[in-house]
Amino acid sequence: MLENITQAKIKSMTLKELLALCEEIRETITATVLKNGGHLSSNLGIVELTVALHYVFDFPVDKVVFDVGHQCYPHKLLSGRYGDFYTLRQKGGLSGFPKRSESPFDCYDTGHAGTAVSAALGIAKARDVKKEDFSVISVIGDGSFNNGLVYEAFNSLRLLNTNVLLILNDNGMSISPTVGSMHEYLEILSEDVAHKQKKEKHAKIFERFGFAYDGVYDGNDLEKMIEKLTEVKARLKNESVILHVMTKKGKGYAFCEDDPESTHGISVKKSEKITEEYSAVLGRTLTRLAEKNNKIVAVTAAMTTALGLGEFFAQYPERSVDVGICEEHATILCASMAAEGLKPYYAVYSTFLQRSFDEIVLDICEQNLPVTLCIDRAGISGADGETHQGVFDLSFLSMIPNLTVSVPKDVREFEKMLEFSENFNAPLAIRYPREGKRVFDSADSEIYLGKWEKLLDCGGKYAIIACGERAVTVALSAAEKLAEDKIFVSVINARFVKPLDSSMLDGLVESNLITVEDNMLFGGLGSLINSYFSTDRKIVKNFAYADKFIPHGGVGELMCEYGVSAQAIVDYIKSNENR
Amino acid sequence: MLENITQAKIKSMTLKELLALCEEIRETITATVLKNGGHLSSNLGIVELTVALHYVFDFPVDKVVFDVGHQCYPHKLLSGRYGDFYTLRQKGGLSGFPKRSESPFDCYDTGHAGTAVSAALGIAKARDVKKEDFSVISVIGDGSFNNGLVYEAFNSLRLLNTNVLLILNDNGMSISPTVGSMHEYLEILSEDVAHKQKKEKHAKIFERFGFAYDGVYDGNDLEKMIEKLTEVKARLKNESVILHVMTKKGKGYAFCEDDPESTHGISVKKSEKITEEYSAVLGRTLTRLAEKNNKIVAVTAAMTTALGLGEFFAQYPERSVDVGICEEHATILCASMAAEGLKPYYAVYSTFLQRSFDEIVLDICEQNLPVTLCIDRAGISGADGETHQGVFDLSFLSMIPNLTVSVPKDVREFEKMLEFSENFNAPLAIRYPREGKRVFDSADSEIYLGKWEKLLDCGGKYAIIACGERAVTVALSAAEKLAEDKIFVSVINARFVKPLDSSMLDGLVESNLITVEDNMLFGGLGSLINSYFSTDRKIVKNFAYADKFIPHGGVGELMCEYGVSAQAIVDYIKSNENR
């Protein structure tokens, strides 16, 4: 049925047909995600809710904003994208997230948590200003509900004097199980809903903010969902409604229902050899260091397992904090614990660290406090696309005074950098990709602040300065290819992007410099070196990502396409030789 | 009494003496602020509360975090800083904000809203980990209470399993009057407190999050404050408490009580001539454009008047939104209204825009939506110091794809840039300082995207590229001084920092380039130009702020000290000539 689905067809279906449609959606998603990777259990849980939305509302005239977007696949399948669904998360194919550029049914791009209520309010306000008439719906999970943005949006509902429907898709999970007092509160409310006490006093908080509260206890019961949404739709003329819907993450597939955390996102097994994941090294090393150092504390924002800290949290519960999806709060907790003499490690994905920019500047760095930022999934992260690429961190971190920025070249150096961090009494950022693919065979040289390492010392005309495993790999591979043509280049591991190793740079008077990094050009390693040499008439050629958002695709193919590859360096040096 | 005040002396005073102490604090603050500028009415309102805190608690063993820090002067006076208080906000003198570097009584630096609850929780958690025993207090205003960070902190109170005292200093004001549903809720609660119904059901929200709720209706009644704090202190062994204290902003001075908004911060009248404030130009121009263009909407986060938008808000209430201190939410509101075809202007101080970094990247720029950021108080802002300098914006904005970054050279060009923005269908940032001091007499040249303007065309060996009124003033003044020595330099107005004017840059083959900007070096105009020329062996000398936080002081003196001055440019060019 999905093949030629239209909004009109959905609305003309019988309940039985709609239920069959749900099954077809589930099968399509499961088959595709197991092949392409992607978000599985979050999408399986929301099938009935999405079908009911399409049955009751009139998209794309009505608008729906999916918070984060981990749950938009059923919506994609119901809005004319079944035919392309096999391309999900492939380069050039469908995005795994809502994208305005992909379909008029996607009215707002999301990717980071907590934005959907604000966006729905903005869309509704615009509707009112334009004197148009349609419904605006925001679908948000209970995990995102912890985020401060949701509260800010709530606080302005009455100010904006507009009406929206907020569907709280409550499956008790962020990626990890949801934590915090709001979660406990939602559990109480869900009991109310189960016992039909929907007008009960417990819902007062939402009413305070101007929302009428209603609920559906079995959000995977299609008939009930349709009934309730039909009722609520009529009320939206007069009021804003929170519809609290309990769904089962991974619904319909036992292996997802039983383990929704690890089936939240499915990675496609790759044939490539992996030495070790950086997250595993973080967990192992921090756990070891914490044994002797009782000042070490670890903080995460809802990604404990993915960040490798499961073991640490189990072993040192009193020195572990997962605050839920509250990146800003997590950052200040670290700063304030450091102010009191503890040694906090904040582990976070590069892309989500963007939320903490102001707090890194003022709470950590202005106070010069010894917080270590462990920045995972840095560089191109691949199939999640624009909203999840970790390609900005070197730029927004290097501009901050008092912050040391390090980029270990492999998992072994990462371990050493963590050891280095233990006695480093100032703010430190360590950024690394997900997978450690090789350990370079340079001797295990000691780490000194701001000192680089020559991996290949050929003196001469060219020196490639690279930071991080991916860029160092590219640099060494370029050097190898060039050597075949008897062009010998040096390769330097810039394990600190800030401060630069000025004595090594000053020693490179004879060389043309090439910089390589898995980051944007503006503000990154290349930029810093360009500025270092701005009055020295030195040629510095930068390989980094140009000023564009990078869509989804494979890490390797995207690095090549966006200009960071051994071949690009080889071509540049050869053309320079022949000039 | 303040002169030799100690914690022991405070504790030994009679009520009468303490009341006299309050008067002395008020007089000292008023006299100093009227002379040095600073925050007046916020500090006057909190005198009794602060004296009571010092009477009941044992600082610096106990810790108090002041949110934002607009209200820390009485605390400074009571903690050994009376003798230096005359230096408040002067270069080298006392900071107007809490500073760990200034006194052990300041346990955590603040400056931006909403951080104090998180910081208090972190400090309390560190205390528990270290198995120490002291009280942790956070003092936060009702304006900050709108910020999402507060909610994130609330949500984790039980998780952290620690006890803090949160004093909600409720004077009904942010800088503007406080807005939003939380504010309305606090008003209801304050009525409860007034009628002694302190255990009333209205306080349920805070109890949900694990706080016991209590209140003092007249927070300027010292005796009552002491009594209540003494009682609450004992309870902190067993629970966390929110103490809701109603205070009168500006208390004790009629002119402050009557107009707490404009006496929140006092600026010292300067003898310098001001042409017009940029904020006035924003208000006037946007109001004019909005008359013919009903798509224009304006959004602020609690600073409407200071940003010049009072008139716009009065004239177009349905197209105006002040969301309170919720910078992230404000940014998403703009993006989502733009997604629906409106033309939103988000006016904000440079330093507070840092909070929206992630939302500028993903909500505005990744979706390439035509939001205009009107960034006031950019560059060195002066007497507020480290936490308020607007010196990072060119750096964190220029690295974002799809964003055009403009820096008009004077108020007239700002007006033209706003006109340009109206039909510019992509994200645009316009950054400007507070005061427009001169209008340059170049012809009113038209604005074209990415095109610069030659203000002084002397061809030749040197070209100074400057952006914004302050840097252009510095550049022209350097050119004037150099002309006295028969050294003739060109001066270029880089009214767009991104994109750079590549055709003009390419035309400067013969010149050594000098860049000047009121921003950090890393990531700013100079950095971008350095990178532009990295393979061209071109000399580019940058005048911008080095990699340090800039403390409080006068704008001019700080610019000189941190390296952005006509004299520095003159010295550089002369030494280059004599080489």
PDB file of C-alpha atoms in Angstrom, chain B residues 48-276:
ATOM      1  CA  GLU B  48      18.775  43.261  53.731  1.00  0.00           C
ATOM      2  CA  LEU B  49      18.839  39.801  52.184  1.00  0.00           C
ATOM      3  CA  THR B  50      22.622  39.950  51.859  1.00  0.00           C
ATOM      4  CA  VAL B  51      23.160  41.255  55.387  1.00  0.00           C
ATOM      5  CA  ALA B  52      20.918  38.492  56.680  1.00  0.00           C
ATOM      6  CA  LEU B  53      22.894  35.884  54.716  1.00  0.00           C
ATOM      7  CA  HIS B  54      26.143  37.113  56.242  1.00  0.00           C
ATOM      8  CA  TYR B  55      24.580  37.159  59.693  1.00  0.00           C
ATOM      9  CA  VAL B  56      23.211  33.634  59.475  1.00  0.00           C
ATOM     10  CA  PHE B  57      25.750  31.797  57.347  1.00  0.00           C
ATOM     11  CA  ASP B  58      29.465  31.435  57.696  1.00  0.00           C
ATOM     12  CA  PHE B  59      31.234  32.698  54.573  1.00  0.00           C
ATOM     13  CA  PRO B  60      33.537  31.788  52.890  1.00  0.00           C
ATOM     14  CA  VAL B  61      33.157  28.282  54.360  1.00  0.00           C
ATOM     15  CA  ASP B  62      29.530  28.342  53.279  1.00  0.00           C
ATOM     16  CA  LYS B  63      29.238  29.274  49.600  1.00  0.00           C
ATOM     17  CA  VAL B  64      26.914  31.660  47.838  1.00  0.00           C
ATOM     18  CA  VAL B  65      26.537  31.921  44.051  1.00  0.00           C
ATOM     19  CA  PHE B  66      24.872  35.082  42.732  1.00  0.00           C
ATOM     20  CA  ASP B  67      23.121  34.482  39.439  1.00  0.00           C
ATOM     21  CA  VAL B  68      24.243  36.992  36.767  1.00  0.00           C
ATOM     22  CA  GLY B  69      25.925  38.987  39.520  1.00  0.00           C
ATOM     23  CA  HIS B  70      23.944  42.212  39.106  1.00  0.00           C
ATOM     24  CA  GLN B  71      23.296  42.072  42.812  1.00  0.00           C
ATOM     25  CA  CYS B  72      26.670  41.238  44.381  1.00  0.00           C
ATOM     26  CA  TYR B  73      27.757  44.694  45.590  1.00  0.00           C
ATOM     27  CA  PRO B  74      26.424  44.334  49.149  1.00  0.00           C
ATOM     28  CA  HIS B  75      28.206  40.976  49.337  1.00  0.00           C
ATOM     29  CA  LYS B  76      31.433  42.631  48.189  1.00  0.00           C
ATOM     30  CA  LEU B  77      31.099  45.321  50.831  1.00  0.00           C
ATOM     31  CA  LEU B  78      30.505  42.743  53.548  1.00  0.00           C
ATOM     32  CA  SER B  79      33.475  40.613  52.567  1.00  0.00           C
ATOM     33  CA  GLY B  80      36.400  42.953  53.000  1.00  0.00           C
ATOM     34  CA  ARG B  81      36.167  44.981  49.810  1.00  0.00           C
ATOM     35  CA  TYR B  82      34.877  48.269  51.195  1.00  0.00           C
ATOM     36  CA  GLY B  83      38.298  49.877  51.005  1.00  0.00           C
ATOM     37  CA  ASP B  84      38.595  49.137  47.286  1.00  0.00           C
ATOM     38  CA  PHE B  85      34.972  49.791  46.462  1.00  0.00           C
ATOM     39  CA  TYR B  86      35.705  53.237  45.023  1.00  0.00           C
ATOM     40  CA  THR B  87      37.584  51.415  42.219  1.00  0.00           C
ATOM     41  CA  LEU B  88      34.432  49.502  41.196  1.00  0.00           C
ATOM     42  CA  ARG B  89      34.378  48.837  37.443  1.00  0.00           C
ATOM     43  CA  GLN B  90      37.482  50.967  36.912  1.00  0.00           C
ATOM     44  CA  LYS B  91      40.392  49.430  35.052  1.00  0.00           C
ATOM     45  CA  GLY B  92      42.432  47.442  37.563  1.00  0.00           C
ATOM     46  CA  GLY B  93      39.771  47.939  40.246  1.00  0.00           C
ATOM     47  CA  LEU B  94      37.002  45.764  41.618  1.00  0.00           C
ATOM     48  CA  SER B  95      34.854  43.940  39.115  1.00  0.00           C
ATOM     49  CA  GLY B  96      31.130  44.635  38.990  1.00  0.00           C
ATOM     50  CA  PHE B  97      30.575  40.871  39.025  1.00  0.00           C
ATOM     51  CA  PRO B  98      31.600  38.019  41.353  1.00  0.00           C
ATOM     52  CA  LYS B  99      35.167  36.970  40.632  1.00  0.00           C
ATOM     53  CA  ARG B 100      37.015  34.056  42.168  1.00  0.00           C
ATOM     54  CA  SER B 101      40.240  35.858  41.385  1.00  0.00           C
ATOM     55  CA  GLU B 102      39.126  38.803  43.521  1.00  0.00           C
ATOM     56  CA  SER B 103      38.152  37.194  46.800  1.00  0.00           C
ATOM     57  CA  PRO B 104      37.700  33.787  48.425  1.00  0.00           C
ATOM     58  CA  PHE B 105      34.165  35.001  49.236  1.00  0.00           C
ATOM     59  CA  ASP B 106      33.367  34.763  45.511  1.00  0.00           C
ATOM     60  CA  CYS B 107      33.175  31.040  44.890  1.00  0.00           C
ATOM     61  CA  TYR B 108      31.928  31.122  41.306  1.00  0.00           C
ATOM     62  CA  ASP B 109      32.049  33.710  38.504  1.00  0.00           C
ATOM     63  CA  THR B 110      28.758  34.643  36.901  1.00  0.00           C
ATOM     64  CA  GLY B 111      27.624  37.098  34.248  1.00  0.00           C
ATOM     65  CA  HIS B 112      25.032  35.410  32.058  1.00  0.00           C
ATOM     66  CA  ALA B 113      21.627  34.391  33.364  1.00  0.00           C
ATOM     67  CA  GLY B 114      20.513  31.102  34.825  1.00  0.00           C
ATOM     68  CA  THR B 115      23.818  29.466  35.743  1.00  0.00           C
ATOM     69  CA  ALA B 116      23.651  29.818  39.526  1.00  0.00           C
ATOM     70  CA  VAL B 117      21.409  26.860  40.314  1.00  0.00           C
ATOM     71  CA  SER B 118      23.579  24.507  38.279  1.00  0.00           C
ATOM     72  CA  ALA B 119      26.703  25.932  39.871  1.00  0.00           C
ATOM     73  CA  ALA B 120      25.292  25.568  43.379  1.00  0.00           C
ATOM     74  CA  LEU B 121      24.389  21.954  42.633  1.00  0.00           C
ATOM     75  CA  GLY B 122      27.900  21.265  41.351  1.00  0.00           C
ATOM     76  CA  ILE B 123      29.450  22.835  44.425  1.00  0.00           C
ATOM     77  CA  ALA B 124      27.147  20.848  46.694  1.00  0.00           C
ATOM     78  CA  LYS B 125      27.880  17.630  44.812  1.00  0.00           C
ATOM     79  CA  ALA B 126      31.627  18.291  45.155  1.00  0.00           C
ATOM     80  CA  ARG B 127      31.130  18.861  48.880  1.00  0.00           C
ATOM     81  CA  ASP B 128      29.378  15.502  49.168  1.00  0.00           C
ATOM     82  CA  VAL B 129      32.075  13.687  47.167  1.00  0.00           C
ATOM     83  CA  LYS B 130      34.732  15.265  49.377  1.00  0.00           C
ATOM     84  CA  LYS B 131      32.614  14.446  52.459  1.00  0.00           C
ATOM     85  CA  GLU B 132      32.772  18.035  53.663  1.00  0.00           C
ATOM     86  CA  ASP B 133      30.106  19.936  55.493  1.00  0.00           C
ATOM     87  CA  PHE B 134      28.936  23.413  54.546  1.00  0.00           C
ATOM     88  CA  SER B 135      25.883  25.141  53.117  1.00  0.00           C
ATOM     89  CA  VAL B 136      25.529  26.087  49.466  1.00  0.00           C
ATOM     90  CA  ILE B 137      23.260  28.943  48.490  1.00  0.00           C
ATOM     91  CA  SER B 138      22.208  30.176  45.115  1.00  0.00           C
ATOM     92  CA  VAL B 139      20.636  33.618  44.797  1.00  0.00           C
ATOM     93  CA  ILE B 140      18.680  34.026  41.597  1.00  0.00           C
ATOM     94  CA  GLY B 141      16.294  36.678  40.305  1.00  0.00           C
ATOM     95  CA  ASP B 142      12.860  36.045  38.873  1.00  0.00           C
ATOM     96  CA  GLY B 143      14.109  37.220  35.470  1.00  0.00           C
ATOM     97  CA  SER B 144      16.746  34.483  35.290  1.00  0.00           C
ATOM     98  CA  PHE B 145      14.117  32.047  36.445  1.00  0.00           C
ATOM     99  CA  ASN B 146      12.769  32.029  32.889  1.00  0.00           C
ATOM    100  CA  ASN B 147      15.969  30.545  31.567  1.00  0.00           C
ATOM    101  CA  GLY B 148      16.013  26.894  30.522  1.00  0.00           C
ATOM    102  CA  LEU B 149      19.144  26.244  32.537  1.00  0.00           C
ATOM    103  CA  VAL B 150      17.160  26.628  35.741  1.00  0.00           C
ATOM    104  CA  TYR B 151      14.794  23.896  34.638  1.00  0.00           C
ATOM    105  CA  GLU B 152      17.683  21.611  33.684  1.00  0.00           C
ATOM    106  CA  ALA B 153      19.171  22.125  37.143  1.00  0.00           C
ATOM    107  CA  PHE B 154      15.820  21.502  38.849  1.00  0.00           C
ATOM    108  CA  ASN B 155      15.386  18.325  36.895  1.00  0.00           C
ATOM    109  CA  SER B 156      18.635  16.909  38.244  1.00  0.00           C
ATOM    110  CA  LEU B 157      18.310  17.885  41.917  1.00  0.00           C
ATOM    111  CA  ARG B 158      17.118  14.442  42.989  1.00  0.00           C
ATOM    112  CA  LEU B 159      19.586  12.693  40.689  1.00  0.00           C
ATOM    113  CA  LEU B 160      22.431  14.507  42.387  1.00  0.00           C
ATOM    114  CA  ASN B 161      21.009  13.608  45.760  1.00  0.00           C
ATOM    115  CA  THR B 162      22.317  16.741  47.407  1.00  0.00           C
ATOM    116  CA  ASN B 163      20.927  19.705  49.337  1.00  0.00           C
ATOM    117  CA  VAL B 164      21.098  23.374  48.431  1.00  0.00           C
ATOM    118  CA  LEU B 165      19.269  26.558  49.345  1.00  0.00           C
ATOM    119  CA  LEU B 166      17.881  28.428  46.385  1.00  0.00           C
ATOM    120  CA  ILE B 167      16.873  31.989  47.175  1.00  0.00           C
ATOM    121  CA  LEU B 168      14.523  33.330  44.557  1.00  0.00           C
ATOM    122  CA  ASN B 169      14.925  37.092  44.732  1.00  0.00           C
ATOM    123  CA  ASP B 170      11.651  38.147  43.193  1.00  0.00           C
ATOM    124  CA  ASN B 171      11.378  41.802  42.289  1.00  0.00           C
ATOM    125  CA  GLY B 172       9.220  41.297  39.231  1.00  0.00           C
ATOM    126  CA  MET B 173      11.905  42.527  36.917  1.00  0.00           C
ATOM    127  CA  SER B 174      14.571  41.155  34.619  1.00  0.00           C
ATOM    128  CA  ILE B 175      16.077  44.312  33.250  1.00  0.00           C
ATOM    129  CA  SER B 176      12.715  44.786  31.643  1.00  0.00           C
ATOM    130  CA  PRO B 177       9.691  43.582  33.623  1.00  0.00           C
ATOM    131  CA  THR B 178       9.724  39.782  33.798  1.00  0.00           C
ATOM    132  CA  VAL B 179       7.400  38.022  31.372  1.00  0.00           C
ATOM    133  CA  GLY B 180       5.997  34.549  30.891  1.00  0.00           C
ATOM    134  CA  SER B 181       3.993  31.897  32.637  1.00  0.00           C
ATOM    135  CA  MET B 182       6.603  31.166  35.294  1.00  0.00           C
ATOM    136  CA  HIS B 183       6.411  34.808  36.251  1.00  0.00           C
ATOM    137  CA  GLU B 184       2.630  34.616  36.527  1.00  0.00           C
ATOM    138  CA  TYR B 185       3.043  31.523  38.652  1.00  0.00           C
ATOM    139  CA  LEU B 186       5.476  33.308  40.936  1.00  0.00           C
ATOM    140  CA  GLU B 187       2.955  36.088  41.391  1.00  0.00           C
ATOM    141  CA  ILE B 188       0.378  33.572  42.533  1.00  0.00           C
ATOM    142  CA  LEU B 189       2.881  32.074  44.940  1.00  0.00           C
ATOM    143  CA  SER B 190       3.823  35.464  46.311  1.00  0.00           C
ATOM    144  CA  GLU B 191       0.167  36.026  47.156  1.00  0.00           C
ATOM    145  CA  ASP B 192       0.210  32.702  48.994  1.00  0.00           C
ATOM    146  CA  VAL B 193       3.220  33.824  50.948  1.00  0.00           C
ATOM    147  CA  ALA B 194       1.615  37.155  51.726  1.00  0.00           C
ATOM    148  CA  HIS B 195      -1.332  35.261  53.170  1.00  0.00           C
ATOM    149  CA  LYS B 196       0.946  32.801  54.959  1.00  0.00           C
ATOM    150  CA  GLN B 197      -0.415  29.897  52.957  1.00  0.00           C
ATOM    151  CA  LYS B 198       3.089  28.745  52.425  1.00  0.00           C
ATOM    152  CA  LYS B 199       2.227  25.062  52.365  1.00  0.00           C
ATOM    153  CA  GLU B 200      -0.428  25.690  49.793  1.00  0.00           C
ATOM    154  CA  LYS B 201      -0.901  23.479  46.763  1.00  0.00           C
ATOM    155  CA  HIS B 202       0.326  26.145  44.383  1.00  0.00           C
ATOM    156  CA  ALA B 203       3.905  25.373  45.301  1.00  0.00           C
ATOM    157  CA  LYS B 204       3.565  21.850  43.932  1.00  0.00           C
ATOM    158  CA  ILE B 205       5.784  22.529  40.920  1.00  0.00           C
ATOM    159  CA  PHE B 206       8.874  23.082  43.017  1.00  0.00           C
ATOM    160  CA  GLU B 207       8.052  20.178  45.280  1.00  0.00           C
ATOM    161  CA  ARG B 208       7.834  17.953  42.217  1.00  0.00           C
ATOM    162  CA  PHE B 209      11.468  18.714  41.564  1.00  0.00           C
ATOM    163  CA  GLY B 210      12.501  17.965  45.118  1.00  0.00           C
ATOM    164  CA  PHE B 211      12.526  21.414  46.678  1.00  0.00           C
ATOM    165  CA  ALA B 212      10.674  22.351  49.814  1.00  0.00           C
ATOM    166  CA  TYR B 213       9.069  25.736  49.237  1.00  0.00           C
ATOM    167  CA  ASP B 214       9.040  28.596  51.694  1.00  0.00           C
ATOM    168  CA  GLY B 215       8.740  32.358  51.367  1.00  0.00           C
ATOM    169  CA  VAL B 216       9.278  35.776  52.864  1.00  0.00           C
ATOM    170  CA  TYR B 217       6.868  38.374  51.650  1.00  0.00           C
ATOM    171  CA  ASP B 218       8.850  41.405  52.746  1.00  0.00           C
ATOM    172  CA  GLY B 219      12.396  40.536  51.795  1.00  0.00           C
ATOM    173  CA  ASN B 220      13.499  44.031  52.751  1.00  0.00           C
ATOM    174  CA  ASP B 221      12.520  43.383  56.377  1.00  0.00           C
ATOM    175  CA  LEU B 222      15.854  42.440  57.883  1.00  0.00           C
ATOM    176  CA  GLU B 223      14.513  40.880  61.038  1.00  0.00           C
ATOM    177  CA  LYS B 224      12.159  38.600  59.154  1.00  0.00           C
ATOM    178  CA  MET B 225      14.896  37.622  56.746  1.00  0.00           C
ATOM    179  CA  ILE B 226      17.250  36.688  59.573  1.00  0.00           C
ATOM    180  CA  GLU B 227      14.570  34.689  61.303  1.00  0.00           C
ATOM    181  CA  LYS B 228      13.607  32.776  58.172  1.00  0.00           C
ATOM    182  CA  LEU B 229      17.173  32.112  57.061  1.00  0.00           C
ATOM    183  CA  THR B 230      18.058  30.798  60.516  1.00  0.00           C
ATOM    184  CA  GLU B 231      15.153  28.405  60.323  1.00  0.00           C
ATOM    185  CA  VAL B 232      15.947  27.328  56.765  1.00  0.00           C
ATOM    186  CA  LYS B 233      19.639  26.824  57.486  1.00  0.00           C
ATOM    187  CA  ALA B 234      18.801  24.050  59.932  1.00  0.00           C
ATOM    188  CA  ARG B 235      16.581  22.340  57.375  1.00  0.00           C
ATOM    189  CA  LEU B 236      19.364  22.160  54.771  1.00  0.00           C
ATOM    190  CA  LYS B 237      20.826  19.101  56.512  1.00  0.00           C
ATOM    191  CA  ASN B 238      17.804  17.170  55.344  1.00  0.00           C
ATOM    192  CA  GLU B 239      16.381  18.851  52.277  1.00  0.00           C
ATOM    193  CA  SER B 240      16.765  21.415  49.558  1.00  0.00           C
ATOM    194  CA  VAL B 241      14.727  24.560  49.960  1.00  0.00           C
ATOM    195  CA  ILE B 242      13.488  27.252  47.627  1.00  0.00           C
ATOM    196  CA  LEU B 243      13.059  30.428  49.588  1.00  0.00           C
ATOM    197  CA  HIS B 244      10.896  32.819  47.623  1.00  0.00           C
ATOM    198  CA  VAL B 245      11.746  36.334  48.753  1.00  0.00           C
ATOM    199  CA  MET B 246       9.865  39.358  47.500  1.00  0.00           C
ATOM    200  CA  THR B 247      12.143  42.391  47.359  1.00  0.00           C
ATOM    201  CA  LYS B 248      11.749  45.871  46.027  1.00  0.00           C
ATOM    202  CA  LYS B 249      14.171  46.696  43.248  1.00  0.00           C
ATOM    203  CA  GLY B 250      15.770  50.060  43.954  1.00  0.00           C
ATOM    204  CA  LYS B 251      14.648  49.915  47.609  1.00  0.00           C
ATOM    205  CA  GLY B 252      15.434  53.014  49.608  1.00  0.00           C
ATOM    206  CA  TYR B 253      15.820  55.457  46.744  1.00  0.00           C
ATOM    207  CA  ALA B 254      12.662  56.896  45.323  1.00  0.00           C
ATOM    208  CA  PHE B 255      14.096  57.539  41.872  1.00  0.00           C
ATOM    209  CA  CYS B 256      15.135  53.874  41.665  1.00  0.00           C
ATOM    210  CA  GLU B 257      11.953  52.455  43.109  1.00  0.00           C
ATOM    211  CA  ASP B 258       9.928  54.492  40.657  1.00  0.00           C
ATOM    212  CA  ASP B 259      11.964  53.516  37.614  1.00  0.00           C
ATOM    213  CA  PRO B 260      13.792  50.266  38.264  1.00  0.00           C
ATOM    214  CA  GLU B 261      14.234  49.521  34.547  1.00  0.00           C
ATOM    215  CA  SER B 262      16.364  52.515  33.668  1.00  0.00           C
ATOM    216  CA  THR B 263      18.163  52.533  37.011  1.00  0.00           C
ATOM    217  CA  HIS B 264      19.008  48.812  36.749  1.00  0.00           C
ATOM    218  CA  GLY B 265      22.279  49.832  35.197  1.00  0.00           C
ATOM    219  CA  ILE B 266      23.695  53.324  35.446  1.00  0.00           C
ATOM    220  CA  SER B 267      26.033  54.620  32.769  1.00  0.00           C
ATOM    221  CA  VAL B 268      28.372  57.420  33.606  1.00  0.00           C
ATOM    222  CA  LYS B 269      27.697  60.365  31.342  1.00  0.00           C
ATOM    223  CA  LYS B 270      30.707  60.858  29.170  1.00  0.00           C
ATOM    224  CA  SER B 271      31.922  64.107  27.734  1.00  0.00           C
ATOM    225  CA  GLU B 272      32.427  62.444  24.349  1.00  0.00           C
ATOM    226  CA  LYS B 273      30.087  63.471  21.604  1.00  0.00           C
ATOM    227  CA  ILE B 274      27.694  60.794  20.476  1.00  0.00           C
ATOM    228  CA  THR B 275      25.978  61.037  17.118  1.00  0.00           C
ATOM    229  CA  GLU B 276      23.331  58.462  17.837  1.00  0.00           C
TER     230      GLU B 276
END
